[in-house]
Amino acid sequence: MSDNKEVITCPACGNYMQKIFMPEAGVNIDICLEGCGGILFDNREFQKFDEPHEKIDEILEAIKDKTFIKVDESETRTCPLCNVPMVKMGAGSAGVQIDVCNVCGAKFLDNGELQKIRTAGEAGEETDRLDSLMNSLYADNLKDVIGNRQVPSKTSSRRKFFEDLVYKLITK
Ligand SMILES: [Zn+2]
Ligand SMILES: [Zn+2]
């Protein structure tokens, strides 16, 4: 879907939205800089920005030092592209509700919601990193650390690690 070139009114506060070009993703997004700070993503645009490693510098720069008006986030919004009511949907593990248009796929995020979704994703990525660290600790390279001395099986060494950890925690 090509970017809508028309000026869009914000589904939350009715102010005109401004387009920001996001060079990394190569798309324009609409952001309510003069009103509530909400962001409208066209279909498929949102997934280019919801992961912590995806850059949103231009968005952060645009909203920096701005004060946005408060809006009622529980209100039903109308898709500014197709004029139909948007539906509330949970996004990621952040406990954030975003507004989605079932006709065109546009997504509207209130001010701050994008950051919350990305932060929750970061926590998930951190857990993944720890998991893979744990795995590598008890995988073959354990041999490199302790040489050829009796290499415990992965499961038993891992269980021992956790038993030791639990022991330390409860005896503190
Ligand atoms: Zn707005
Ligand atoms: Zn729509």
Short mmCIF file of C-alpha atoms and ligand atoms in Angstrom, two decimals:
data_model
loop_
_atom_site.label_atom_id
_atom_site.label_comp_id
_atom_site.label_asym_id
_atom_site.label_seq_id
_atom_site.Cartn_x
_atom_site.Cartn_y
_atom_site.Cartn_z
CA MET A 1 0.00 0.00 0.00
CA SER A 2 1.43 3.36 -0.97
CA ASP A 3 1.60 6.18 1.49
CA ASN A 4 -1.39 8.40 1.68
CA LYS A 5 -0.23 11.85 0.57
CA GLU A 6 -3.25 13.74 1.85
CA VAL A 7 -3.32 15.57 5.12
CA ILE A 8 -4.89 13.34 7.70
CA THR A 9 -6.83 14.44 10.74
CA CYS A 10 -5.98 12.74 13.99
CA PRO A 11 -8.51 10.04 14.96
CA ALA A 12 -8.08 10.93 18.64
CA CYS A 13 -8.14 14.73 18.73
CA GLY A 14 -9.06 15.94 15.24
CA ASN A 15 -5.93 18.03 14.69
CA TYR A 16 -4.04 17.79 11.44
CA MET A 17 -1.30 15.20 11.50
CA GLN A 18 2.18 15.80 10.14
CA LYS A 19 4.07 13.39 7.96
CA ILE A 20 7.49 12.27 9.07
CA PHE A 21 9.74 10.40 6.69
CA MET A 22 11.43 7.43 8.30
CA PRO A 23 14.53 6.86 6.15
CA GLU A 24 15.50 3.48 7.58
CA ALA A 25 12.10 1.95 6.87
CA GLY A 26 11.52 4.12 3.79
CA VAL A 27 7.99 5.13 4.76
CA ASN A 28 6.08 8.19 5.89
CA ILE A 29 4.17 8.02 9.11
CA ASP A 30 1.56 10.47 10.34
CA ILE A 31 2.01 11.97 13.74
CA CYS A 32 -0.22 14.37 15.66
CA LEU A 33 2.40 16.95 16.61
CA GLU A 34 -0.03 19.82 17.24
CA GLY A 35 -2.47 17.78 19.29
CA CYS A 36 -2.24 14.52 21.21
CA GLY A 37 1.03 13.08 19.94
CA GLY A 38 -0.68 10.02 18.50
CA ILE A 39 0.85 8.18 15.57
CA LEU A 40 -0.95 6.62 12.64
CA PHE A 41 0.74 3.78 10.80
CA ASP A 42 -0.51 2.58 7.45
CA ASN A 43 -1.01 -1.12 6.98
CA ARG A 44 2.31 -2.94 7.48
CA GLU A 45 4.15 0.21 8.56
CA PHE A 46 3.75 -0.50 12.25
CA GLN A 47 5.73 -3.73 12.11
CA LYS A 48 8.73 -1.75 10.91
CA PHE A 49 8.91 0.09 14.21
CA ASP A 50 7.61 -2.15 16.99
CA GLU A 51 10.87 -4.00 17.66
CA PRO A 52 13.48 -2.38 19.92
CA HIS A 53 16.23 -2.66 17.33
CA GLU A 54 14.21 -0.77 14.71
CA LYS A 55 15.05 2.91 14.61
CA ILE A 56 12.47 5.52 15.64
CA ASP A 57 14.92 8.42 16.02
CA GLU A 58 12.89 10.71 13.77
CA ILE A 59 9.77 10.14 15.86
CA LEU A 60 11.60 10.77 19.13
CA GLU A 61 13.19 13.89 17.66
CA ALA A 62 9.81 15.22 16.51
CA ILE A 63 8.07 14.73 19.86
CA LYS A 64 11.00 15.92 21.94
CA ASP A 65 10.11 18.78 24.33
CA LYS A 66 6.52 18.83 23.07
CA THR A 67 3.54 18.87 25.36
CA PHE A 68 0.59 16.97 24.03
CA ILE A 69 -3.04 17.30 24.92
CA LYS A 70 -4.65 14.48 26.87
CA VAL A 71 -7.19 12.34 25.08
CA ASP A 72 -9.61 9.68 26.23
CA GLU A 73 -7.91 6.50 25.12
CA SER A 74 -10.99 4.38 25.72
CA GLU A 75 -12.99 6.22 23.10
CA THR A 76 -13.68 4.52 19.79
CA ARG A 77 -11.61 6.14 17.07
CA THR A 78 -12.57 6.48 13.44
CA CYS A 79 -10.06 5.53 10.78
CA PRO A 80 -9.13 8.77 9.02
CA LEU A 81 -8.44 6.88 5.81
CA CYS A 82 -11.68 4.93 5.49
CA ASN A 83 -14.05 6.58 7.94
CA VAL A 84 -14.99 3.41 9.77
CA PRO A 85 -14.71 2.73 13.51
CA MET A 86 -11.39 1.29 14.57
CA VAL A 87 -11.17 -1.65 16.98
CA LYS A 88 -9.04 -1.88 20.11
CA MET A 89 -6.38 -4.52 20.09
CA GLY A 90 -3.71 -5.58 22.56
CA ALA A 91 -0.22 -5.08 21.20
CA GLY A 92 2.63 -7.31 22.28
CA SER A 93 3.27 -8.00 25.94
CA ALA A 94 3.17 -4.36 26.95
CA GLY A 95 -0.46 -4.38 28.01
CA VAL A 96 -1.05 -1.57 25.54
CA GLN A 97 -4.25 -1.23 23.53
CA ILE A 98 -3.92 0.17 20.06
CA ASP A 99 -6.63 1.10 17.56
CA VAL A 100 -6.75 -0.90 14.37
CA CYS A 101 -8.78 -0.35 11.22
CA ASN A 102 -10.09 -3.67 9.95
CA VAL A 103 -10.64 -2.23 6.50
CA CYS A 104 -7.25 -0.75 5.60
CA GLY A 105 -5.10 -2.15 8.40
CA ALA A 106 -4.06 1.26 9.73
CA LYS A 107 -2.99 1.36 13.36
CA PHE A 108 -3.27 4.31 15.69
CA LEU A 109 -1.08 4.54 18.76
CA ASP A 110 -1.57 7.09 21.50
CA ASN A 111 1.38 9.12 22.66
CA GLY A 112 3.91 6.91 24.45
CA GLU A 113 2.39 3.59 23.41
CA LEU A 114 5.01 2.87 20.76
CA GLN A 115 7.77 3.29 23.34
CA LYS A 116 5.96 0.97 25.78
CA ILE A 117 5.55 -1.73 23.14
CA ARG A 118 9.21 -1.44 22.21
CA THR A 119 10.38 -1.57 25.83
CA ALA A 120 8.35 -4.72 26.45
CA GLY A 121 10.00 -6.21 23.37
CA GLU A 122 13.38 -5.29 24.79
CA ALA A 123 12.67 -7.26 27.96
CA GLY A 124 11.77 -10.24 25.79
CA GLU A 125 14.97 -9.93 23.81
CA GLU A 126 16.94 -9.71 27.05
CA THR A 127 15.43 -12.99 28.23
CA ASP A 128 16.34 -14.59 24.90
CA ARG A 129 19.90 -13.38 25.25
CA LEU A 130 20.17 -14.80 28.77
CA ASP A 131 18.74 -18.11 27.57
CA SER A 132 21.27 -18.43 24.80
CA LEU A 133 24.04 -17.42 27.19
CA MET A 134 22.94 -20.14 29.58
CA ASN A 135 22.85 -22.63 26.75
CA SER A 136 26.28 -21.75 25.51
CA LEU A 137 27.66 -21.96 29.05
CA TYR A 138 26.57 -25.55 29.31
CA ALA A 139 27.13 -26.56 25.76
CA ASP A 140 30.25 -27.95 24.18
CA ASN A 141 32.45 -25.01 25.00
CA LEU A 142 32.27 -26.03 28.63
CA LYS A 143 35.04 -28.41 27.59
CA ASP A 144 37.23 -25.46 26.72
CA VAL A 145 36.81 -24.09 30.20
CA ILE A 146 37.46 -27.19 32.26
CA GLY A 147 39.62 -29.11 29.79
CA ASN A 148 39.24 -32.83 29.67
CA ARG A 149 38.27 -33.26 33.25
CA GLN A 150 35.00 -35.07 33.60
CA VAL A 151 32.48 -33.11 31.59
CA PRO A 152 29.09 -33.31 33.22
CA SER A 153 26.15 -33.79 30.94
CA LYS A 154 24.32 -30.63 29.95
CA THR A 155 21.27 -31.41 31.99
CA SER A 156 23.02 -32.37 35.17
CA SER A 157 25.35 -29.38 35.12
CA ARG A 158 22.47 -27.09 34.42
CA ARG A 159 20.40 -28.64 37.17
CA LYS A 160 23.34 -28.29 39.54
CA PHE A 161 23.71 -24.67 38.58
CA PHE A 162 20.09 -23.98 39.43
CA GLU A 163 20.23 -26.05 42.59
CA ASP A 164 23.24 -24.06 43.71
CA LEU A 165 21.52 -20.84 42.77
CA VAL A 166 18.36 -21.73 44.67
CA TYR A 167 20.44 -22.86 47.63
CA LYS A 168 22.29 -19.54 47.65
CA LEU A 169 19.05 -17.62 47.42
CA ILE A 170 17.30 -19.43 50.25
CA THR A 171 20.30 -19.47 52.55
CA LYS A 172 20.99 -15.78 52.19
ZN ZN B 1 -4.24 13.85 18.00
ZN ZN B 2 -8.88 2.41 7.54
#
